[in-house]
Each structure stands twice: as structure tokens, then as C-alpha cells.
Coordinates of C-alpha atoms in Angstrom, one line a residue:
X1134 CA 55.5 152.9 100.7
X1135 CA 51.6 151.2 100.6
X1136 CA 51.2 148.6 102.4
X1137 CA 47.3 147.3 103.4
X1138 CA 46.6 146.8 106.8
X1139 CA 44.6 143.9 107.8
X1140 CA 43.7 143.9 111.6
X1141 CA 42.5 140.8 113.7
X1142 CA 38.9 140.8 114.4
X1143 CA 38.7 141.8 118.3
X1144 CA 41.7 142.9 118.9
X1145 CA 41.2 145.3 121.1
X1146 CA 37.6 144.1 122.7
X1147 CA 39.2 141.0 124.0
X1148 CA 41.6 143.4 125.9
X1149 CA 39.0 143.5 128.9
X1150 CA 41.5 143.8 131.8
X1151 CA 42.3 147.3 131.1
X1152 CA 40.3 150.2 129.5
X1153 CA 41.0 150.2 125.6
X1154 CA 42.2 153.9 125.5
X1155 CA 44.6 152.9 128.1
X1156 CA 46.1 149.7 125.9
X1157 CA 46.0 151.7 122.7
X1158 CA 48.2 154.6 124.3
X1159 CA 50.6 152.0 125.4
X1160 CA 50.6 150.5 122.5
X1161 CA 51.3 153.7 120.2
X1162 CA 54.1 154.7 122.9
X1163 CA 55.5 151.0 122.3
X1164 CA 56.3 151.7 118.8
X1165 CA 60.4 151.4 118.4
X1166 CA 61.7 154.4 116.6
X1167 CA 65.5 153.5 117.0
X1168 CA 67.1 152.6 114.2
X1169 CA 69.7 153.2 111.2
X1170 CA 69.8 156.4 108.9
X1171 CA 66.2 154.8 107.3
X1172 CA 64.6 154.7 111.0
X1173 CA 62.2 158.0 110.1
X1174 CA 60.7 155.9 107.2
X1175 CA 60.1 152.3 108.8
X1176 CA 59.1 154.3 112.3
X1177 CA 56.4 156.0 110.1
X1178 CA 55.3 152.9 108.8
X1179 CA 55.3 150.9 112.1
X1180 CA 53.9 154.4 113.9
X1181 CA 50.5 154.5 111.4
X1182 CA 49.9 150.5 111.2
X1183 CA 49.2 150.7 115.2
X1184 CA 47.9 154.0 114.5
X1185 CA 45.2 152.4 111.9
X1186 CA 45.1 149.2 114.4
X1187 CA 44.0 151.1 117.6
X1188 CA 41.4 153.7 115.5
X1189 CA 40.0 151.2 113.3
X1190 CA 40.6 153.5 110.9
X1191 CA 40.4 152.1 107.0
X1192 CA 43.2 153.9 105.6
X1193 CA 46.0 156.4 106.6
X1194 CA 49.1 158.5 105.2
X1195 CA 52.1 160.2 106.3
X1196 CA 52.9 163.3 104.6
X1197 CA 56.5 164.7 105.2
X1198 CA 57.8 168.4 102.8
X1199 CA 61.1 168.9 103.5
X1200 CA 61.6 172.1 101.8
X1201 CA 63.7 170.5 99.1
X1202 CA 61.3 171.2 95.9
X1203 CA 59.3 168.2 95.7
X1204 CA 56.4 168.9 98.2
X1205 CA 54.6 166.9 100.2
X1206 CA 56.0 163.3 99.5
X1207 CA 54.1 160.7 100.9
X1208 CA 56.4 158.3 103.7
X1209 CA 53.9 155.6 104.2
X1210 CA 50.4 154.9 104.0
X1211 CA 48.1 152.1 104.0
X1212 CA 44.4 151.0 102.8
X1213 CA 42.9 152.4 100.0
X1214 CA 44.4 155.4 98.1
X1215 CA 42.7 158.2 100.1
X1216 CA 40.9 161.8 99.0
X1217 CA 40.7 164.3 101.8
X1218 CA 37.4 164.1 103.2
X1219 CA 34.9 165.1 105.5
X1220 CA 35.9 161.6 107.4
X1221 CA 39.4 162.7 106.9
X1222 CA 41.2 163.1 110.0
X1223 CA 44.7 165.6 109.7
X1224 CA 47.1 165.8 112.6
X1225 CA 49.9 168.1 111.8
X1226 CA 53.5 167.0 112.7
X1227 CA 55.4 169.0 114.7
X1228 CA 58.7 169.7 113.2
X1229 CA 60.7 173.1 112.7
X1230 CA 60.1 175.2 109.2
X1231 CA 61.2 175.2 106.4
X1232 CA 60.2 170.8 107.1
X1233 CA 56.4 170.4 107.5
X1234 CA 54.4 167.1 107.9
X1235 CA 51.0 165.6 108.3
X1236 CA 48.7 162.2 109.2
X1237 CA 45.8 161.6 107.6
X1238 CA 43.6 159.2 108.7
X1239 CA 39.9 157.9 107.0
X1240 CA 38.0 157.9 110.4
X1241 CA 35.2 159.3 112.3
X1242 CA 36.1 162.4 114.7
X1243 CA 36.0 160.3 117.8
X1244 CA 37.6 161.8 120.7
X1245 CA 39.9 159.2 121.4
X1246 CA 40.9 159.2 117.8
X1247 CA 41.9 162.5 118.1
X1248 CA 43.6 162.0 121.3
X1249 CA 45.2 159.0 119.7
X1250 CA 46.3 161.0 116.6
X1251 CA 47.6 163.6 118.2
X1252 CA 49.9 161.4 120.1
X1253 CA 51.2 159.3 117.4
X1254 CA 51.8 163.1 115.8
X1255 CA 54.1 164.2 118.8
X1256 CA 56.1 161.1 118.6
X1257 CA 56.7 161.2 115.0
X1258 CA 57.7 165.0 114.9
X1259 CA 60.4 164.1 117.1
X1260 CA 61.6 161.8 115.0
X1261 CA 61.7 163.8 112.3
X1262 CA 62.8 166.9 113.6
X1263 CA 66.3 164.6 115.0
X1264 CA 66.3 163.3 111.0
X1265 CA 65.8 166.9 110.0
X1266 CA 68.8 168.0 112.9
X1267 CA 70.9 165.2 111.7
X1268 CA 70.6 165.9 107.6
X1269 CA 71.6 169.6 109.0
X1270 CA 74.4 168.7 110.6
X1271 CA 75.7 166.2 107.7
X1272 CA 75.2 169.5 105.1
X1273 CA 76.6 171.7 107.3
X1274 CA 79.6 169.5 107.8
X1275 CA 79.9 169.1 103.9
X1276 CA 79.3 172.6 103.1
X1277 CA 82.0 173.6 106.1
X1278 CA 84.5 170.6 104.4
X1279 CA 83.6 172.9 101.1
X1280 CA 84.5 176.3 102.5
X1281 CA 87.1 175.2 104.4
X1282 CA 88.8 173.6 100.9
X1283 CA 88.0 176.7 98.9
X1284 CA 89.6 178.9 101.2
X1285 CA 93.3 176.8 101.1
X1286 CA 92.7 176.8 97.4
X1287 CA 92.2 180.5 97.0
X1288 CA 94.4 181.8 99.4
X1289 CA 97.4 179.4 97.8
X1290 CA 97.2 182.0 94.8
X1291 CA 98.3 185.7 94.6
X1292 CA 98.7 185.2 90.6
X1293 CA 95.4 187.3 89.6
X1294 CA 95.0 185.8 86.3
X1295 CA 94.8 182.3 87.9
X1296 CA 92.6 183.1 91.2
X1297 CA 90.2 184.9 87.9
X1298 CA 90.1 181.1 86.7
X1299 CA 90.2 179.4 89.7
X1300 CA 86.8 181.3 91.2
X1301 CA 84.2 179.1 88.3
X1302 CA 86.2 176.1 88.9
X1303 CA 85.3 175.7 92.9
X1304 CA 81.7 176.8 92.1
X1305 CA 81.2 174.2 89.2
X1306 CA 80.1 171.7 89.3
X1307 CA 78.8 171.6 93.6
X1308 CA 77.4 175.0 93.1
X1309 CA 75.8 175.3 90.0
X1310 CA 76.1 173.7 86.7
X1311 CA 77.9 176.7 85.4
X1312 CA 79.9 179.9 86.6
X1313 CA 81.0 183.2 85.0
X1314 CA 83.4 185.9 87.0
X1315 CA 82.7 189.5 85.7
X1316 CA 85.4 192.2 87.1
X1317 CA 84.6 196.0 87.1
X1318 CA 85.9 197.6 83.9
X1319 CA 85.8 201.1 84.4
X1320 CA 83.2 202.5 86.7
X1321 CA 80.2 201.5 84.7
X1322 CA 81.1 198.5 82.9
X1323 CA 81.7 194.9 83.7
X1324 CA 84.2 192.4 81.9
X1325 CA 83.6 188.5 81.6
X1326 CA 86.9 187.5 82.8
X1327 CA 86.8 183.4 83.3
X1328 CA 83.8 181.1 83.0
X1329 CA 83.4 177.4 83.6
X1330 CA 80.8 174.9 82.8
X1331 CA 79.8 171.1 83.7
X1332 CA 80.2 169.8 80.6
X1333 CA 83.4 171.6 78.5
X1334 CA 81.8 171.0 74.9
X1335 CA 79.0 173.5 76.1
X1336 CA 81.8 176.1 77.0
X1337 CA 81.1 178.6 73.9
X1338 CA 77.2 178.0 74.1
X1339 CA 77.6 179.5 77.4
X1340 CA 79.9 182.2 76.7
X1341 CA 77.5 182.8 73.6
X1342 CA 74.3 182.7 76.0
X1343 CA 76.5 185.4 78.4
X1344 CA 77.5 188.0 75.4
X1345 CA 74.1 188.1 74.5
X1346 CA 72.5 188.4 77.8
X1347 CA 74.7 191.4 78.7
X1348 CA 74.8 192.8 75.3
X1349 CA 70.5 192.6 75.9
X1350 CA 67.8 193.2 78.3
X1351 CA 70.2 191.7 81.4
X1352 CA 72.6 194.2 80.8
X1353 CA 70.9 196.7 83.1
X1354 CA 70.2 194.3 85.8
X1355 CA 74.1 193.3 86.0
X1356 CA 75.0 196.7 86.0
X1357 CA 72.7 197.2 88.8
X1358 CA 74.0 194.4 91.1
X1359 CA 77.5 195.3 90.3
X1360 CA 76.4 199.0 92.3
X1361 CA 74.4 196.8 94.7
X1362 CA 75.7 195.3 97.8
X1363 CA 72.8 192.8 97.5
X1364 CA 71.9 189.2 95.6
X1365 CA 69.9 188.9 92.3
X1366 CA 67.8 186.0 91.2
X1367 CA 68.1 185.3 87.9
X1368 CA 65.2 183.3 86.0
X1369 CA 65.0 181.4 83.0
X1370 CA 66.5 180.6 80.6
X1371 CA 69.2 181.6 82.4
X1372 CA 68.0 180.6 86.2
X1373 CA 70.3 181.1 88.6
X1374 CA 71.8 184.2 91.0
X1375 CA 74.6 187.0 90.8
X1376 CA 76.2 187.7 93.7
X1377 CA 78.2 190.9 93.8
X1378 CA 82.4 190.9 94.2
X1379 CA 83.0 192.8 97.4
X1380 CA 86.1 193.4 99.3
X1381 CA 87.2 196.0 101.8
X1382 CA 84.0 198.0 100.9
X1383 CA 85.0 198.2 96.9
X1384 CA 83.1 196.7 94.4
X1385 CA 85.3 194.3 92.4
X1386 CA 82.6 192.9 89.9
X1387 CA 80.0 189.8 89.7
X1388 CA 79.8 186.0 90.4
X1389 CA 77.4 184.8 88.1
X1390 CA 76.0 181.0 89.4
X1391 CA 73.7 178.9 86.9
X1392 CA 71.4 176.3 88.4
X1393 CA 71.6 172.8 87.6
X1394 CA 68.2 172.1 85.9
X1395 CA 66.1 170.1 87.6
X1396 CA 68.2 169.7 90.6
X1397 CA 66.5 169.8 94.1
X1398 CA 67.7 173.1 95.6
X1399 CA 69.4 172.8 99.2
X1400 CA 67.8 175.5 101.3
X1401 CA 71.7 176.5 102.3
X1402 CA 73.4 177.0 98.4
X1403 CA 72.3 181.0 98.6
X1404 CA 73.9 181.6 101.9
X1405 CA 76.8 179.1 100.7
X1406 CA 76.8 180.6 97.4
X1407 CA 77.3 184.3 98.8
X1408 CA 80.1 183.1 101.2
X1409 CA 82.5 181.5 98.5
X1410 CA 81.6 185.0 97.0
X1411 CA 83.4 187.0 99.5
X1412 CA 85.6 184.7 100.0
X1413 CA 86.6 184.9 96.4
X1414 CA 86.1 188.8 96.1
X1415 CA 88.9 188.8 98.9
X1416 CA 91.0 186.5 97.1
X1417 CA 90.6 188.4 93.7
X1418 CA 91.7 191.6 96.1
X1419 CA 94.8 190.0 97.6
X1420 CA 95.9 188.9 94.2
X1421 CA 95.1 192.5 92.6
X1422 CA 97.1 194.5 95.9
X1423 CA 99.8 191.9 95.4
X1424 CA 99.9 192.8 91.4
X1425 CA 100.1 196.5 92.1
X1426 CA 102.8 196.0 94.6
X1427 CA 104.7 193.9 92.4
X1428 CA 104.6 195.9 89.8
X1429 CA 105.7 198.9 92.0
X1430 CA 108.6 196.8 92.9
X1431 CA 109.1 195.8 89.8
X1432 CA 109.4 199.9 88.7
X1433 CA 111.5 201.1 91.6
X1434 CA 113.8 198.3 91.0
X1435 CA 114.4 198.7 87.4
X1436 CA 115.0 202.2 88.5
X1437 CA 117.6 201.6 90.7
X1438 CA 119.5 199.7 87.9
X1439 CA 121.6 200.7 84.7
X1440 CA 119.1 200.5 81.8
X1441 CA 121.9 199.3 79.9
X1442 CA 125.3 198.7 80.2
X1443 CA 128.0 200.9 78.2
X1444 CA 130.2 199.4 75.3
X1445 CA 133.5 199.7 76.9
X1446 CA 136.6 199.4 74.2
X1447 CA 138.4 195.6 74.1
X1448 CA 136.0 194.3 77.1
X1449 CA 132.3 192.3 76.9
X1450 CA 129.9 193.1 80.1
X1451 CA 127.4 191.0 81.2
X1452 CA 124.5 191.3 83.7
X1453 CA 121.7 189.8 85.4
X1454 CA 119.2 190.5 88.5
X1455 CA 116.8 188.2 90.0
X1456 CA 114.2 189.7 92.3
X1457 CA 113.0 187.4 95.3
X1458 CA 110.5 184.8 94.8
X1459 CA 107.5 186.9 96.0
X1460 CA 108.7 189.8 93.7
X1461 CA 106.5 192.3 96.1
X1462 CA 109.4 194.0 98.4
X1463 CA 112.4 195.6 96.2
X1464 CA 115.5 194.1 96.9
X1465 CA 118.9 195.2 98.0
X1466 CA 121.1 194.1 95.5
X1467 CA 122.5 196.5 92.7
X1468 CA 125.1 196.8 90.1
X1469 CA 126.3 199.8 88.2
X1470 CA 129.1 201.0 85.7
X1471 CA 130.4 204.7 85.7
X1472 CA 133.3 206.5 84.1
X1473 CA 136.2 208.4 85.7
X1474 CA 137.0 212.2 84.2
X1475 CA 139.8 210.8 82.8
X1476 CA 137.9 208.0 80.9
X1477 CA 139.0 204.8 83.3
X1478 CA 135.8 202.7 84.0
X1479 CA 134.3 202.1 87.7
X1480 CA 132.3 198.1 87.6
X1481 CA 130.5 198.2 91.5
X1482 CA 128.1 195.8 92.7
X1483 CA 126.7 195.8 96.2
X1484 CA 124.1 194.1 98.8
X1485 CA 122.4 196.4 101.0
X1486 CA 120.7 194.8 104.1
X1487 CA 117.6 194.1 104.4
X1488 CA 114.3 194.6 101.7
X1489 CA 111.6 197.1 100.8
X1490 CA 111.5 201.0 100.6
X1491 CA 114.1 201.7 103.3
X1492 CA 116.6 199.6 101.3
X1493 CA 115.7 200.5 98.1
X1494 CA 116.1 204.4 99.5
X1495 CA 119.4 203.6 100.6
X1496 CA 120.9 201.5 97.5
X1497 CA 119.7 204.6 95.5
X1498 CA 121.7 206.5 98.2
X1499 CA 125.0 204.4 97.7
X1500 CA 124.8 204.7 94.2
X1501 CA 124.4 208.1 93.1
X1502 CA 127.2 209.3 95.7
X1503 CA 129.5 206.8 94.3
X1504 CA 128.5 208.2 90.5
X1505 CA 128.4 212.1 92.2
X1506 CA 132.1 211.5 93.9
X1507 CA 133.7 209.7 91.2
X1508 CA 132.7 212.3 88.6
X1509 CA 134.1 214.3 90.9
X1510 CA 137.0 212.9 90.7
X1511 CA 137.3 211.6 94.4
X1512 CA 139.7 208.6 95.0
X1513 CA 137.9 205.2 96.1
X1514 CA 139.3 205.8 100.1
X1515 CA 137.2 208.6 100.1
X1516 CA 134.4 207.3 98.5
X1517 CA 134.3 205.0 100.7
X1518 CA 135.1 207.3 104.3
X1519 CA 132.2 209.3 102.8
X1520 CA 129.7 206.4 102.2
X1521 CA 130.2 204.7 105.4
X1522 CA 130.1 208.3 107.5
X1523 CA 126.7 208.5 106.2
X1524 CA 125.5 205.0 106.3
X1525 CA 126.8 204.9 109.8
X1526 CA 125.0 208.1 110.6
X1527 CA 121.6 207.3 109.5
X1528 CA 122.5 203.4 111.4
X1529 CA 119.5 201.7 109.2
X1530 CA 121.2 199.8 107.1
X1531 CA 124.8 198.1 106.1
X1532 CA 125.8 197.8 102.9
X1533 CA 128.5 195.3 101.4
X1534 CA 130.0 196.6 97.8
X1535 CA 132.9 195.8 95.0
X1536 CA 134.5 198.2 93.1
X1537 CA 136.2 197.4 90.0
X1538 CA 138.4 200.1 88.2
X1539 CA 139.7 199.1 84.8
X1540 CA 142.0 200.7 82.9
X1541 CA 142.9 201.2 79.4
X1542 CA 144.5 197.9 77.6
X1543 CA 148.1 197.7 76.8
X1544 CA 149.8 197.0 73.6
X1545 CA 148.9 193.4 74.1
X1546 CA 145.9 193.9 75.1
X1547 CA 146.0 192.7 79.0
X1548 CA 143.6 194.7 81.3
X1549 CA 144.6 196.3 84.9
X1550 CA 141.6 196.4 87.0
X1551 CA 142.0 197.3 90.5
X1552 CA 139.6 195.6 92.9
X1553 CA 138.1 197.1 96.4
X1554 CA 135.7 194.5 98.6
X1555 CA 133.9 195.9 101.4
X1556 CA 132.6 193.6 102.8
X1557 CA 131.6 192.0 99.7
X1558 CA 132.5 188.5 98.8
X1559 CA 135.9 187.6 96.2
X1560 CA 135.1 187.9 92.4
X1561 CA 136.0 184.4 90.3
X1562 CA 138.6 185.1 88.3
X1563 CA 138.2 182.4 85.0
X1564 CA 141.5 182.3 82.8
X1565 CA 140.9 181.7 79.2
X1566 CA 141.9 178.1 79.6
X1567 CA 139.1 177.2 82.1
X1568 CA 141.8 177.8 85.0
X1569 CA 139.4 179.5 88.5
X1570 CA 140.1 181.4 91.4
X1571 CA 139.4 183.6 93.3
X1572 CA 140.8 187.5 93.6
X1573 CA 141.0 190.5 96.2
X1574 CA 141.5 191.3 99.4
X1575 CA 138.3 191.7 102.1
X1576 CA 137.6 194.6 103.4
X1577 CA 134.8 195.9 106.0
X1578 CA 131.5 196.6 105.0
X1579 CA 130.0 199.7 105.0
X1580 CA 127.6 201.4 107.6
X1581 CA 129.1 199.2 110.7
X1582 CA 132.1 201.0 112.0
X1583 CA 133.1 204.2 111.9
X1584 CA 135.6 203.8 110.4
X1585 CA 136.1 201.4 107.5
X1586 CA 139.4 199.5 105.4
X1587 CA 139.3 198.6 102.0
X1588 CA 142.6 197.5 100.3
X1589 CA 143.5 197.1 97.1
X1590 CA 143.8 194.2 95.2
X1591 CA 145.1 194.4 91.5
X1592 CA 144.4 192.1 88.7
X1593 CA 145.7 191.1 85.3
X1594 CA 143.2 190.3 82.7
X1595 CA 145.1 188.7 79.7
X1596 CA 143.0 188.2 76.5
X1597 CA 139.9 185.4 77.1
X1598 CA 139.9 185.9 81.0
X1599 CA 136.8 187.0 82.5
X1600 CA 136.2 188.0 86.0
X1601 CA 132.8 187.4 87.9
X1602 CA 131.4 189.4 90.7
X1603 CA 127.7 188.0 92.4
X1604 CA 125.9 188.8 95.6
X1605 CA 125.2 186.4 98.3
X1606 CA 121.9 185.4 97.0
X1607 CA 123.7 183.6 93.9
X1608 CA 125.8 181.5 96.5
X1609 CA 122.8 181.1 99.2
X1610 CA 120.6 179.7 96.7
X1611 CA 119.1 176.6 99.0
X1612 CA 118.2 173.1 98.1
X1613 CA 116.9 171.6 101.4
X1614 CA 120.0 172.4 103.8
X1615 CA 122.4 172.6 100.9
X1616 CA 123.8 175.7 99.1
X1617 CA 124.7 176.1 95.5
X1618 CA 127.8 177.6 97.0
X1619 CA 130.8 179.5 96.0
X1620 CA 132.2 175.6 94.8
X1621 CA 129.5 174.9 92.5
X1622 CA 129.6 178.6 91.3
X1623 CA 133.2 178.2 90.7
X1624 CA 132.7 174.6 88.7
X1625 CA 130.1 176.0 86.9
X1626 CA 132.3 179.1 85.9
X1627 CA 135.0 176.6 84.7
X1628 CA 132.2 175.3 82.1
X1629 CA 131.9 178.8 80.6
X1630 CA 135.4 179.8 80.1
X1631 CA 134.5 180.6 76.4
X1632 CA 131.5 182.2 76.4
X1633 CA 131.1 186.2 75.7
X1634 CA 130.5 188.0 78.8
X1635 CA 126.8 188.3 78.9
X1636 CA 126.2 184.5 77.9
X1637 CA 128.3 183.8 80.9
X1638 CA 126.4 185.7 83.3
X1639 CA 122.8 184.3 81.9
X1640 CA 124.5 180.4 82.1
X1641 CA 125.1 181.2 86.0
X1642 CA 121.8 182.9 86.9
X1643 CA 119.9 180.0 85.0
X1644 CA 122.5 177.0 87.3
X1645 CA 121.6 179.0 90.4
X1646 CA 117.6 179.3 89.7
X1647 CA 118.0 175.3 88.6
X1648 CA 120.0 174.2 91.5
X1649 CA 117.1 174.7 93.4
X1650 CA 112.9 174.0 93.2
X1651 CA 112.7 175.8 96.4
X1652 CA 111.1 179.4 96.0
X1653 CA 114.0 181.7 96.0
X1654 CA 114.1 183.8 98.9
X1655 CA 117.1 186.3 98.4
X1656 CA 117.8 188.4 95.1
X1657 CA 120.3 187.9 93.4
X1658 CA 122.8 190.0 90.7
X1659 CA 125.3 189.2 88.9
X1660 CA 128.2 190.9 87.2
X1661 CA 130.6 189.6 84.3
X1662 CA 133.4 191.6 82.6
X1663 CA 135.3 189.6 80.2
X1664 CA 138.2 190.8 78.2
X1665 CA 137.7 190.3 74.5
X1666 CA 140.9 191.7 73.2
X1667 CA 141.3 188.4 71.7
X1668 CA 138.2 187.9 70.2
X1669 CA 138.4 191.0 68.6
X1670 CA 141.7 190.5 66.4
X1671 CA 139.8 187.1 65.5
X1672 CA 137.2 189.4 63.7
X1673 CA 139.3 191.6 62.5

């Protein structure tokens, strides 16, 4: 702002009542600095008009740097354009660094100009130093807003893949006009694993621009900041910084940050720049330990099922198993087919309480006794005795379970199979003409009482009938405070009357799973034997 000042002749001579110092210090203390956000620039103005007034000086500036790339940028000024000279009065401002300012005003070195300067100095560095407080506090606020948003955003995923994608995307466009994540790949190496830019049609320039770079000369330097725990400026043509991954003192990769060209730098993106770093390197390590214990769950539960079921003669098996939503913590739901010595079948499927290690070590405990005593050729009541003496021994866990035992199909091809519930809830029984209901009798669950009963319940499978066993997490399923429910299980059953076995146990685990957008927090397994006596002659 220029503006020329044109002061009254005798101003201050005809001010005879008091001394003139005295007048032009009140006058200099008179000038109002309140104001809106713009106060600092019409302050300076009004400030250096009385400034020139009460100096007679014949021009003056106001120089203000605040550390933002442009320099010194002149706030206001008036009188001719000035050259620092010899008559050039300079009164630094006093504001805190990285901000810096200055007056200049064309006039001789009279005392009471520099008295006067000085004063009109003091008065403007507190104005700017409460602008300079006040733009700190607004980016502060904004960056905190930023962090704060980043954070929810990060920690919302434990999908690797899509944290890896998600990193550029926060950084671009408020940090930098492009981003680039590099994970460790092996112990010397580094992997460009997501990458994001402002403008999407310069995408494979960029990725070009990144091959190159660490296929060349900035190979070594990324290789070095991957083993350094410290940041790298990068300069043109790609300016900008890498900020090593770490979390829990490992070394995870690389956040590579391109400048916006141009752009004013705010003092604060490093420091901000470095934080969303560790913020994401922690993410990125929450998603990776979640992955490996997925996957470990993932193992020790496939383990603890049948790999495949076996082709039994005149029946159709079907099976499915649904881990929990979070997939981290193995479940306690099994199933399992073995054979008697004398060639009868054994269908079980059980729920032991509770998740994780301890329950996978004890469904793996309930399932090979039940395979070791019934090869042995042990009767279900002592199968039973035996499992619940130990389960009530080791008093960890509970387990409800259903036996099935089928026998060998008759002349017409109907099916004994003799159920035993412990605990465990009633198989559906679907007749081959859509007819439902359900079978058994309910006995006590396993591991609570020392002693346990289990009777018998026998059932006739005539050609076309299937019969459906499920754990609670199939009938639990929620929907707000509704259940998918042994009802709709049963309706949905009634649908699938004519399916094959294994079609009819993949049509309930999908109505269960699509009852509900809720994330699912049981497991759930299902078991379907189906006689297909009838189908068979159909082929024949």
C-alpha cells in the first residue's frame, strides 16, 4: 500500500501549550490498532502516516518477512519510492523469529526521531507478534483438525492393501502435490507400493519420474533413509522430502512427499509431514500384525477342519464355515465325519466356548478323542463320559456337540441315523416334499457337570430328505435386535428341499451372511447330509 502523505504546514509549531516531543508521543500512542483480521495492515498504515507527520520525515516503509518464502514484503509506505540511505533511518520490529520486520524512514538522525521511531517500532511489533500468535493458532488448529481426521481415517482400516492406498491419499493434495509409499522388500530393497498425485492424468508421469529416480542416482539416497531414522530433502526436479516408515522401532519403508511448485512453504508442513508419517507407519504396522494374525488363524483353523469330506455310498454331504468378522481369533466351531470299524459313518458338529488358542486347543482336543475312541470302537455313552471327564477336569472350556451315526441304506434305500445332542441345538429335518421340523432329543453339554446325559434320538431318512445340523452363530446372526433365528432358518430350509446337499448348505450360509449388514460377530458352520438314494436311480 503507497499512499503520499501531505502534512499541514505548522502542525506541530502551533502546538505551543505543550512541548512538541510530548504531543508527538501522545500522538503516536493515540494510533488505534484494534481492528478486524486486516488490523496489522491499516495499523501500519495509520502507525507510519503520524510517524512521517510528527518527524517530518519525506517518506517511510514498513517492512514485515514472515518466513513464508516471499521475503520482506512491503505493508505500507508513503512518499517517494525510497533507496536505503545515509538519511535512511531503520527501526527494527520486535516480533519473535522465524517473523522479522522493519521501519524505514528518509530523515535526519535527530534524537527525537529516533526516540520517536523507536516507539512507533515497539507498538507495531506487538501488533504483529498478536497477528503472528493468531495465524499460529489458526494453523495449528487446521493442522490439529488434519491430524486428528487422518488418525480416524487410518485407524478405521486393518485391510493392509487399503491403508498402503489410503497413506498418498491423506497426504495429497494438503501435503504435497504428490505422494509415493515405498515398503521394505527384503532387507536392502524398497518397493513402490501406492502413489497418488493432484492431477490423476499425471499419475504414470509420476510413477515414470519414481522408476527412474530409484532405478538412478536416488537410488542410494532412498536406501539410505530407509536405514536412517532421520528426514531427507529432496531437490529438484524432484523437490520435496522422504520421511522414513517407523513403527515399534522397525523400519517399515519410505513416505515420499513432492512439493507443490511454487507454493509458499508453511514453516509447520516438515514437522506435520513427519507426524502423519508415524502416524501412518503405525497404521501400516497394525494392518501388517493384523494380516499375520489372520492368516495364522486362518491356518490353525483350516487345520482343525476336514480338508474334504468323504463320498459316503447313497448320501450327498455338504459343508460350510464362516470365521468371525475380524477373522484374527480362531473360532470354536467344528464339524467332522469319521468311520466306525465296522464301516457305519459318525457326522459331529460342535461349538466350543469361547475364541482364540485355548479354544482352538480344545476343539482339536474334542475331535481327535472322538476319531481315537470311535476307531476304537467305543460306544457314543462313553465317548461322551470320557470327553466331559476331561473337559470338566481341565474346567476352561464347555463344549456343545451332535453326533450323527448313519447306517447302511435298506433295500429301499431309507437311511437310519441315530442322533446324540449335547447340548447342541435340534438338526432340521427337510422331507423331500418341502415338509420341516425339527429332530432329537437335548442332552447336556459337555465340560459342565460331571456327569453328563445324552439320549438317543433315531431318524428315518426316506429318499430326497436331507437333515441339517448348524451352530449357534447361523441362528444368532443379528440385524439390529433381531435374529435370523431358528424360524427363518427353517423357511429358508423349506426353499431348498431339492437341492443336492452341498448347494443346500452354501444357500443357508449365503441367507444367514445376507440377513444381516452388521459385521458378524460369531462363526458359524454348517452341516448338510442329504439322502440321494433317489437321485441316484434317476441317473442310473
Amino acid at each position: 500500500m503507497t499512499e503520499r502523505i501531505i502534512r499541514p504546514a505548522g502542525l506541530w509549531a502551533a502546538e505551543t501549550s505543550d512541548p512538541a516531543g510530548a504531543l508527538a508521543v501522545r500522538a503516536l500512542l493515540q494510533v488505534d490498532a484494534a481492528g478486524d483480521e486486516d488490523a496489522p495492515g491499516r495499523f501500519a498504515h495509520d502507525l507510519l502516516i503520524c510517524l512521517g507527520e510528527v518527524t517530518g520525515a519525506a517518506a517511510g516503509r514498513i517492512e514485515v518477512d514472515r518466513a513464508d518464502g516471499r521475503g520482506a514484503v512491503p505493508l505500507a509506505s508513503f512518499g517517494p519510492a525510497m533507496e536505503l540511505a545515509s538519511q535512511t533511518l531503520i527501526f527494527p520490529v520486535a516480533v519473535s523469529r522465524p517473523w522479522t520486520g522493519q521501519i524505514q524512514l528518509a530523515t535526519s538522525a535527530s534524537l527525537w526521531g529516533r526516540v520517536l521511531g523507536e516507539l512507533a517500532a515497539e507498538r507495531f511489533g506487538l501488533a504483529l507478534e498478536n497477528e503472528r500468535l493468531r495465524e499460529a493458532d489458526l494453523r495449528r488448529q487446521t493442522w490439529l483438525t488434519f491430524l486428528a481426521e487422518a488418525s480416524e481415517l487410518l485407524a478405521q482400516s486393518l485391510d493392509i492393501k487399503l491403508t498402503m492406498a489410503l497413506v498418498p491419499r491423506l497426504v495429497v493434495p494438503r501435503l504435497g502435490q504428490w505422494c509415493a509409499v515405498y515398503l521394505a522388500d527384503g532387507p536392502d530393497e524398497l518397493a513402490l507400493t501406492a502413489a497418488a498425485h493432484t492431477d490423476e492424468a499425471l499419475l504414470p508421469e509420476l510413477l515414470a519420474l519414481l522408476e527412474a529416480a530409484y532405478s538412478g542416482a536416488l537410488s542410494d539416497r532412498w536406501q539410505d533413509v530407509l536405514r536412517s531414522s532421520s528426514l531427507t530433502v529432496m531437490a529438484a526436479p524432484m523437490d520435496g522430502f522422504l520421511i522414513p516408515l517407523i513403527a515399534r522401532g522397525q523400519r517399515l519403508g519410505t513416505l515420499a512427499i513432492g512439493r507443490h511448485p511454487g507454493e509458499l512453504r508453511d514453516p509447520d508442513e516438515i514437522a506435520i509431514a513427519e507426524d502423519v508419517a508415524r502416524r501412518a507407519a503405525l497404521a501400516l504396522d497394525n494392518a501388517r500384525v493384523h494380516e499375520e494374525r489372520r492368516k495364522v488363524a486362518q491356518t490353525l483353523q483350516q487345520a482343525l477342519l476336514p480338508p474334504t469330506l468323504p463320498k459316503i455310498p447313497t448320501m450327498g454331504l455338504g459343508a460350510e464355515y464362516v470365521p468371525a468378522a475380524d477373522g484374527i481369533d480362531v473360532g470354536g466351531d467344528f464339524y467332522d465325519v469319521t468311520q466306525f470299524p465296522d464301516g457305519r459313518y459318525l457326522l459331529l458338529i460342535g461349538d466350543v466356548s469361547g475364541k482364540g488358542v485355548q479354544a482352538a486347543t480344545v476343539t482339536g482336543l474334542v475331535r481327535d478323542v472322538i476319531r481315537v475312541l470311535v476307531r476304537d470302537g467305543k460306544d457314543l455313552p462313553a465317548v461322551f463320559a470320557t470327553l466331559n471327564d476331561t473337559l470338566f477336569e481341565r474346567r476352561e472350556r464347555h463344549c456343545t456337540i451332535a453326533l450323527a451315526v448313519l447306517d447302511e441304506a435298506d433295500a429301499a434305500g431309507r437311511v437310519r441315523v441315530t442322533t446324540y445332542l449335547a447340548g447342541h441345538d435340534h438338526p432340521v429335518l427337510v422331507r423331500a416334499d418341502g415338509t420341516v421340523s425339527t429332530e432329537g432329543s437335548w442332552g447336556t453339554a459337555l465340560g459342565l457337570l460331571p456327569r453328563v446325559t445324552c439320549p438317543e434320538a433315531i431318524v428315518i431318512l426316506e429318499p430326497g430328505d436331507a437333515l441339517i445340523f448348524f451352530t449357534d452363530g447361523v441362528t444368532d446372526r443379528r440385524r439390529g435386535d433381531d435374529f435370523f433365528g431358528l424360524e427363518r432358518l427353517k423357511a429358508t430350509a423349506e426353499r431348498l428341499a431339492d437341492l443336492p446337499a452341498e448347494a443346500m448348505a452354501a444357500r443357508l450360509r449365503a441367507a444367514a451372511l445376507e440377513f444381516s449388514n452388521e459385521p458378524q460377530r460369531d462363526d458359524m458352520a454348517i452341516m448338510v447330509l442329504r439322502n440321494d438314494y433317489g437321485d441316484l436311480l434317476r441317473t442310473q
